[in-house]
Tab-separated table of C-alpha atoms in Angstrom:
chain	number	residue	atom	x	y	z
U	45	MET	CA	9.966	-64.708	-84.053
U	46	ILE	CA	10.177	-61.088	-85.184
U	47	TYR	CA	8.188	-58.349	-83.465
U	48	ILE	CA	7.381	-55.661	-86.042
U	49	ARG	CA	6.120	-52.281	-84.872
U	50	GLU	CA	3.703	-49.838	-86.539
U	51	SER	CA	6.506	-47.507	-87.605
U	52	ASP	CA	8.284	-50.392	-89.337
U	53	VAL	CA	5.098	-51.477	-91.127
U	54	ALA	CA	4.527	-47.922	-92.368
U	55	ARG	CA	8.079	-47.756	-93.719
U	56	LEU	CA	8.249	-51.241	-95.219
U	57	LEU	CA	4.854	-51.636	-96.892
U	58	THR	CA	3.892	-49.859	-100.121
U	59	TYR	CA	0.453	-49.679	-101.673
U	60	ASP	CA	1.750	-51.306	-104.858
U	61	GLU	CA	2.906	-54.322	-102.861
U	62	ALA	CA	-0.321	-54.509	-100.882
U	63	ILE	CA	-2.494	-54.303	-104.004
U	64	ARG	CA	-0.541	-57.100	-105.717
U	65	ALA	CA	-0.670	-59.285	-102.593
U	66	VAL	CA	-4.407	-58.790	-102.010
U	67	GLU	CA	-5.175	-59.506	-105.667
U	68	GLU	CA	-3.133	-62.714	-105.479
U	69	GLY	CA	-4.866	-63.621	-102.225
U	70	PHE	CA	-8.232	-63.522	-103.986
U	71	ARG	CA	-6.880	-65.660	-106.823
U	72	LEU	CA	-5.712	-68.222	-104.274
U	73	ILE	CA	-9.124	-68.230	-102.589
U	74	GLU	CA	-10.788	-69.013	-105.909
U	75	ALA	CA	-8.221	-71.738	-106.622
U	76	GLY	CA	-8.926	-73.444	-103.289
U	77	GLN	CA	-5.476	-72.496	-102.028
U	78	ALA	CA	-6.658	-70.340	-99.126
U	79	VAL	CA	-9.090	-70.823	-96.253
U	80	ASN	CA	-10.821	-67.795	-94.733
U	81	ILE	CA	-12.726	-67.988	-91.447
U	82	PRO	CA	-15.302	-65.207	-90.923
U	83	ARG	CA	-14.696	-62.740	-88.118
U	84	SER	CA	-15.832	-63.741	-84.639
U	85	ARG	CA	-16.466	-61.345	-81.771
U	86	ALA	CA	-16.449	-61.664	-77.990
U	87	ILE	CA	-18.609	-58.838	-76.653
U	88	VAL	CA	-18.546	-57.782	-73.001
U	89	PRO	CA	-19.572	-54.493	-71.369
U	90	GLY	CA	-17.157	-51.827	-72.570
U	91	ALA	CA	-15.102	-54.013	-74.896
U	92	VAL	CA	-15.228	-56.137	-78.053
U	93	LEU	CA	-12.552	-58.639	-79.049
U	94	HIS	CA	-12.494	-59.345	-82.804
U	95	VAL	CA	-10.666	-62.299	-84.396
U	96	LEU	CA	-10.092	-63.071	-88.103
U	97	GLN	CA	-8.178	-66.214	-89.041
U	98	GLY	CA	-7.146	-68.241	-92.025
U	99	ALA	CA	-4.412	-69.987	-93.986
U	100	VAL	CA	-2.980	-69.341	-97.423
U	101	LEU	CA	-0.794	-71.470	-99.687
U	102	GLY	CA	0.776	-70.419	-102.991
U	103	SER	CA	4.019	-68.524	-102.476
U	104	TYR	CA	2.863	-67.296	-99.046
U	105	ARG	CA	2.445	-70.547	-97.073
U	106	VAL	CA	1.354	-68.958	-93.835
U	107	ALA	CA	-1.489	-69.297	-91.374
U	108	GLY	CA	-2.481	-66.956	-88.645
U	109	LEU	CA	-4.891	-64.480	-87.253
U	110	LYS	CA	-5.533	-60.809	-86.780
U	111	THR	CA	-7.080	-59.805	-83.502
U	112	TYR	CA	-8.041	-56.438	-82.118
U	113	LEU	CA	-9.690	-55.176	-78.964
U	114	SER	CA	-12.029	-52.189	-79.127
U	115	THR	CA	-12.622	-50.261	-75.905
U	116	ARG	CA	-13.516	-46.697	-74.955
U	117	SER	CA	-9.807	-45.874	-74.968
U	118	GLY	CA	-9.316	-46.991	-78.576
U	119	THR	CA	-8.499	-50.099	-80.594
U	120	ARG	CA	-5.274	-52.126	-80.675
U	121	PHE	CA	-4.495	-54.447	-83.590
U	122	ALA	CA	-2.077	-57.379	-83.814
U	123	ILE	CA	-1.313	-60.172	-86.286
U	124	LEU	CA	0.175	-63.545	-85.370
U	125	LEU	CA	1.839	-65.141	-88.398
U	126	PHE	CA	2.841	-68.824	-88.523
U	127	SER	CA	4.881	-70.638	-91.162
U	128	LEU	CA	3.057	-73.610	-92.687
U	129	ASP	CA	6.430	-75.178	-93.517
U	130	SER	CA	8.158	-75.041	-90.124
U	131	GLY	CA	5.098	-74.690	-87.906
U	132	GLU	CA	6.832	-71.829	-86.112
U	133	LEU	CA	5.382	-68.521	-85.045
U	134	ILE	CA	7.437	-66.232	-87.279
U	135	ALA	CA	6.016	-62.791	-86.566
U	136	LEU	CA	3.983	-60.652	-84.227
U	137	ILE	CA	2.997	-57.523	-86.137
U	138	GLU	CA	1.338	-54.349	-84.899
U	139	ALA	CA	-1.425	-54.040	-87.458
U	140	ASP	CA	-3.320	-50.752	-87.390
U	141	ARG	CA	-1.510	-49.196	-90.362
U	142	LEU	CA	-1.348	-52.591	-92.078
U	143	GLY	CA	-5.135	-52.854	-91.832
U	144	GLN	CA	-5.646	-49.402	-93.318
U	145	ILE	CA	-3.380	-50.205	-96.255
U	146	ARG	CA	-4.899	-53.619	-96.938
U	147	THR	CA	-8.432	-52.153	-96.827
U	148	GLY	CA	-7.423	-49.533	-99.363
U	149	ALA	CA	-5.733	-52.225	-101.436
U	150	ALA	CA	-8.913	-54.338	-101.491
U	151	SER	CA	-10.880	-51.358	-102.832
U	152	ALA	CA	-8.229	-50.785	-105.484
U	153	VAL	CA	-8.388	-54.446	-106.544
U	154	ALA	CA	-12.183	-54.364	-106.725
U	155	SER	CA	-12.098	-51.123	-108.725
U	156	MET	CA	-9.507	-52.487	-111.162
U	157	HIS	CA	-11.835	-55.374	-111.970
U	158	MET	CA	-15.247	-53.675	-111.666
U	159	ALA	CA	-14.971	-49.944	-112.472
U	160	ARG	CA	-14.823	-48.268	-115.849
U	161	VAL	CA	-11.446	-48.250	-117.537
U	162	LYS	CA	-9.387	-45.120	-116.746
U	163	PRO	CA	-11.789	-43.429	-114.310
U	164	GLN	CA	-11.506	-39.649	-114.402
U	165	VAL	CA	-13.318	-38.674	-111.195
U	166	ILE	CA	-13.031	-40.391	-107.825
U	167	SER	CA	-15.161	-39.313	-104.857
U	168	ILE	CA	-14.458	-40.102	-101.231
U	169	VAL	CA	-17.001	-39.786	-98.423
U	170	GLY	CA	-15.214	-39.348	-95.116
U	171	SER	CA	-11.976	-37.689	-94.080
U	172	GLY	CA	-10.362	-39.976	-91.513
U	173	ARG	CA	-7.495	-42.436	-91.778
U	174	GLN	CA	-9.523	-44.996	-93.722
U	175	ALA	CA	-10.633	-42.312	-96.185
U	176	ARG	CA	-7.006	-41.313	-96.708
U	177	ALA	CA	-6.060	-44.937	-97.286
U	178	GLN	CA	-8.795	-45.165	-99.926
U	179	PHE	CA	-7.362	-42.117	-101.671
U	180	GLU	CA	-3.803	-43.441	-101.495
U	181	ALA	CA	-4.704	-46.884	-102.803
U	182	LEU	CA	-6.998	-45.690	-105.590
U	183	THR	CA	-4.467	-43.133	-106.808
U	184	THR	CA	-1.827	-45.845	-106.817
U	185	ALA	CA	-4.016	-47.785	-109.252
U	186	TYR	CA	-5.274	-44.772	-111.233
U	187	SER	CA	-4.409	-41.206	-112.259
U	188	PRO	CA	-7.771	-39.398	-112.041
U	189	ARG	CA	-8.147	-35.792	-113.127
U	190	LEU	CA	-10.282	-34.896	-110.072
U	191	ILE	CA	-10.849	-36.070	-106.508
U	192	LYS	CA	-14.089	-35.038	-104.805
U	193	VAL	CA	-14.336	-35.003	-101.016
U	194	ILE	CA	-17.313	-34.760	-98.687
U	195	SER	CA	-17.300	-34.928	-94.897
U	196	ARG	CA	-19.810	-34.069	-92.180
U	197	THR	CA	-17.231	-31.711	-90.663
U	198	ARG	CA	-16.164	-28.978	-93.070
U	199	SER	CA	-12.797	-28.386	-91.392
U	200	HIS	CA	-11.967	-32.087	-91.724
U	201	ALA	CA	-12.870	-31.983	-95.413
U	202	GLU	CA	-10.612	-28.959	-95.850
U	203	ASP	CA	-7.708	-30.715	-94.123
U	204	PHE	CA	-8.187	-33.765	-96.329
U	205	ALA	CA	-8.419	-31.613	-99.448
U	206	ARG	CA	-5.136	-29.910	-98.584
U	207	TYR	CA	-3.510	-33.313	-98.196
U	208	ILE	CA	-4.839	-34.458	-101.576
U	209	SER	CA	-3.646	-31.251	-103.218
U	210	SER	CA	-0.201	-31.733	-101.675
U	211	ARG	CA	-0.018	-35.072	-103.471
U	212	GLY	CA	-0.479	-33.360	-106.836
U	213	PHE	CA	-4.180	-34.008	-107.500
U	214	ASP	CA	-6.951	-31.560	-108.285
U	215	VAL	CA	-9.532	-31.698	-105.507
U	216	ARG	CA	-13.004	-30.309	-104.910
U	217	ILE	CA	-14.986	-30.265	-101.672
U	218	VAL	CA	-18.686	-30.932	-102.277
U	219	ASP	CA	-21.594	-30.411	-99.894
U	220	ARG	CA	-24.173	-32.949	-101.061
U	221	TYR	CA	-24.041	-36.697	-101.566
U	222	ASP	CA	-25.596	-36.445	-105.028
U	223	GLU	CA	-22.656	-34.221	-106.019
U	224	ALA	CA	-20.216	-36.776	-104.636
U	225	CYS	CA	-21.924	-39.501	-106.649
U	226	GLY	CA	-21.123	-37.692	-109.872
U	227	ALA	CA	-18.011	-39.830	-110.269
U	228	ASP	CA	-16.634	-42.962	-111.864
U	229	ILE	CA	-15.676	-44.406	-108.469
U	230	LEU	CA	-17.242	-43.587	-105.097
U	231	ALA	CA	-15.601	-44.731	-101.851
U	232	THR	CA	-17.582	-44.451	-98.626
U	233	ALA	CA	-15.339	-44.572	-95.560
U	234	THR	CA	-17.374	-43.404	-92.589
U	235	ASN	CA	-18.511	-44.638	-89.186
U	236	SER	CA	-22.151	-43.833	-89.949
U	237	LYS	CA	-24.795	-46.108	-88.482
U	238	ASP	CA	-27.550	-44.912	-90.802
U	239	PRO	CA	-27.499	-45.130	-94.623
U	240	PHE	CA	-26.912	-41.870	-96.483
U	241	ILE	CA	-26.310	-42.862	-100.145
U	242	ARG	CA	-29.704	-43.234	-101.838
U	243	GLY	CA	-30.459	-45.041	-105.049
U	244	ASP	CA	-31.418	-41.863	-106.908
U	245	CYS	CA	-27.905	-40.507	-106.218
U	246	LEU	CA	-26.190	-43.269	-108.200
U	247	PRO	CA	-25.675	-42.531	-111.905
U	248	GLU	CA	-25.186	-45.130	-114.603
U	249	GLY	CA	-21.688	-46.548	-114.761
U	250	ILE	CA	-20.594	-45.750	-111.210
U	251	HIS	CA	-18.611	-48.204	-109.115
U	252	VAL	CA	-18.999	-47.971	-105.328
U	253	ASN	CA	-16.565	-49.219	-102.702
U	254	ALA	CA	-18.554	-49.323	-99.445
U	255	ILE	CA	-16.091	-49.934	-96.628
U	256	GLY	CA	-17.430	-48.155	-93.564
U	257	SER	CA	-19.262	-50.863	-91.647
U	258	ASN	CA	-18.818	-54.528	-90.789
U	259	TRP	CA	-21.770	-54.757	-88.398
U	260	HIS	CA	-25.158	-56.169	-89.405
U	261	ASN	CA	-27.054	-53.153	-88.014
U	262	ARG	CA	-24.990	-50.393	-89.670
U	263	ALA	CA	-24.922	-49.264	-93.291
U	264	GLU	CA	-23.797	-46.461	-95.602
U	265	LEU	CA	-25.872	-47.474	-98.637
U	266	ALA	CA	-29.668	-47.272	-98.484
U	267	PRO	CA	-31.546	-50.407	-99.582
U	268	ASP	CA	-32.649	-48.758	-102.835
U	269	ALA	CA	-29.005	-47.960	-103.636
U	270	VAL	CA	-27.993	-51.569	-103.076
U	271	LEU	CA	-30.882	-52.837	-105.174
U	272	LYS	CA	-29.969	-50.459	-108.008
U	273	ALA	CA	-26.677	-52.309	-108.500
U	274	ASP	CA	-26.330	-54.795	-111.346
U	275	LEU	CA	-23.514	-56.642	-109.554
U	276	ILE	CA	-22.346	-56.697	-105.936
U	277	ALA	CA	-19.010	-58.188	-104.902
U	278	VAL	CA	-17.996	-59.087	-101.356
U	279	ASP	CA	-14.661	-60.296	-100.047
U	280	ASP	CA	-16.335	-63.300	-98.353
U	281	VAL	CA	-19.978	-64.300	-98.871
U	282	ASN	CA	-20.310	-66.190	-95.577
U	283	GLN	CA	-18.904	-63.264	-93.654
U	284	ALA	CA	-21.146	-60.855	-95.564
U	285	ARG	CA	-24.233	-62.824	-94.533
U	286	ILE	CA	-23.266	-62.146	-90.917
U	287	GLU	CA	-22.061	-58.564	-90.946
U	288	ALA	CA	-22.745	-56.685	-94.217
U	289	GLY	CA	-25.456	-54.372	-92.895
U	290	ASP	CA	-25.818	-52.601	-96.264
U	291	LEU	CA	-26.854	-55.891	-97.897
U	292	ILE	CA	-28.758	-57.350	-94.959
U	293	MET	CA	-30.977	-54.251	-94.720
U	294	ALA	CA	-31.698	-54.471	-98.458
U	295	GLY	CA	-33.325	-57.880	-97.973
U	296	GLU	CA	-33.060	-61.190	-99.749
U	297	ALA	CA	-33.383	-59.613	-103.209
U	298	ALA	CA	-29.890	-58.158	-102.830
U	299	TRP	CA	-28.216	-61.534	-102.464
U	300	SER	CA	-29.101	-62.704	-105.964
U	301	ARG	CA	-26.623	-60.065	-107.220
U	302	VAL	CA	-23.827	-60.951	-104.783
U	303	VAL	CA	-20.685	-62.769	-105.938
U	304	PRO	CA	-17.303	-63.332	-104.278
U	305	LEU	CA	-14.689	-60.835	-105.392
U	306	SER	CA	-12.381	-63.828	-105.821
U	307	SER	CA	-14.538	-65.086	-108.721
U	308	ILE	CA	-14.233	-61.722	-110.448
U	309	VAL	CA	-10.485	-61.467	-109.903
U	310	ALA	CA	-10.032	-65.003	-111.251
U	311	GLY	CA	-12.045	-64.138	-114.363
U	312	ARG	CA	-14.911	-66.518	-113.706
U	313	VAL	CA	-17.421	-63.701	-113.319
U	314	LYS	CA	-17.354	-60.514	-115.406
U	315	GLY	CA	-16.785	-57.593	-113.053
U	316	ARG	CA	-18.546	-55.003	-115.220
U	317	PRO	CA	-21.594	-56.420	-117.015
U	318	GLY	CA	-21.847	-53.320	-119.229
U	319	GLU	CA	-20.494	-49.799	-119.591
U	320	SER	CA	-23.582	-48.318	-117.903
U	321	SER	CA	-23.776	-50.954	-115.145
U	322	ILE	CA	-23.766	-49.909	-111.503
U	323	THR	CA	-21.408	-52.069	-109.461
U	324	ILE	CA	-20.717	-52.271	-105.723
U	325	PHE	CA	-17.918	-53.775	-103.695
U	326	LYS	CA	-19.066	-54.244	-100.103
U	327	SER	CA	-15.784	-54.454	-98.232
U	328	LEU	CA	-15.694	-56.176	-94.861
U	329	GLY	CA	-12.018	-57.003	-94.360
U	330	ILE	CA	-11.022	-60.663	-94.244
U	331	ALA	CA	-8.155	-62.652	-92.793
U	332	ILE	CA	-6.629	-63.591	-96.148
U	333	GLU	CA	-6.106	-59.915	-96.991
U	334	ASP	CA	-4.290	-59.445	-93.690
U	335	LEU	CA	-2.193	-62.597	-93.988
U	336	VAL	CA	-0.830	-62.017	-97.491
U	337	VAL	CA	0.050	-58.406	-96.687
U	338	ALA	CA	1.588	-59.450	-93.360
U	339	LYS	CA	3.781	-61.942	-95.211
U	340	VAL	CA	5.015	-59.152	-97.502
U	341	VAL	CA	5.914	-57.096	-94.423
U	342	TYR	CA	7.619	-60.070	-92.765
U	343	ASP	CA	9.705	-60.935	-95.831
U	344	LYS	CA	10.885	-57.349	-96.186
U	345	ALA	CA	11.637	-57.094	-92.468
U	346	VAL	CA	13.815	-60.213	-92.649
U	347	LYS	CA	15.612	-58.953	-95.746
U	348	GLU	CA	16.312	-55.535	-94.224
U	349	GLY	CA	17.036	-56.723	-90.693
U	350	VAL	CA	14.074	-54.816	-89.270
U	351	GLY	CA	12.171	-55.790	-86.117
U	352	LEU	CA	12.921	-57.171	-82.698
U	353	SER	CA	13.990	-60.812	-82.671
U	354	ILE	CA	12.392	-62.796	-79.825
U	355	GLU	CA	12.928	-66.458	-79.038
U	356	PHE	CA	9.573	-68.212	-78.999
U	357	LYS	CA	9.504	-71.980	-78.613
U	358	GLY	CA	5.853	-72.411	-77.747
U	359	MET	CA	6.492	-76.017	-76.737
U	360	TYR	CA	7.388	-77.741	-73.477
U	361	PRO	CA	9.978	-78.805	-72.638
């Protein structure tokens, strides 16, 4: 078994690789070559243990889980990766940075299949690590002429804008959500409990990646914004029924527009019904995304001799 630390993940994994792996993961889901189990949670006073698990065939041939514990002192993430061929535990991977990259990669994949061709303006709501991952992934897939940023804290927006500018992109800080929605792609990456994107903010042709919440009682998109969409993709429909607060709050009418992102990626459902269509990807984060990206990290770690090798038999005697 190889133990791979956060610093190694950050060095080994590129957004290009993550985007390709996540896209292939969705193709394998649609082909019946991957099994995703929705997230489960063990909730006790002061702590929540989250577990996502699954198995994927194709060229990956791994099974495993991502687990993370959230407490008042923070959240720690880990992936256990097993080989389907040998049955061995092949890797234990610290997975905070991996999760950020794979979440950004999922938004990039959804945008590539659902947004207008060659988007010129991308807006990002939020300024934390997930917002930065959205920027990094989307600008790996596209070369927009302008990035708009909005954050509740002006100084955080300014810091983020300086980072974007340092990467060679024109950037503008905006103060209102309707200004942010004047874009080809809008990514919402906040920890807001209450919806803040209204339906009248969304112009024709916009694609929205809503990634901030995976709890049934939290949302970034107001019900009228969700119901304004012509098509809504989710990374897993069963998981969305449990924890996609944006869709749950919009009521049963929203679900008639919901399709698995895997069906869009595989070409069975058209990702953009028309040039003026409003489309939404409600991102939750699923095990298959983690597993395919973890396998990329593992393969590169083996090739480059990175990580701590630990003997793990897991059997007695």
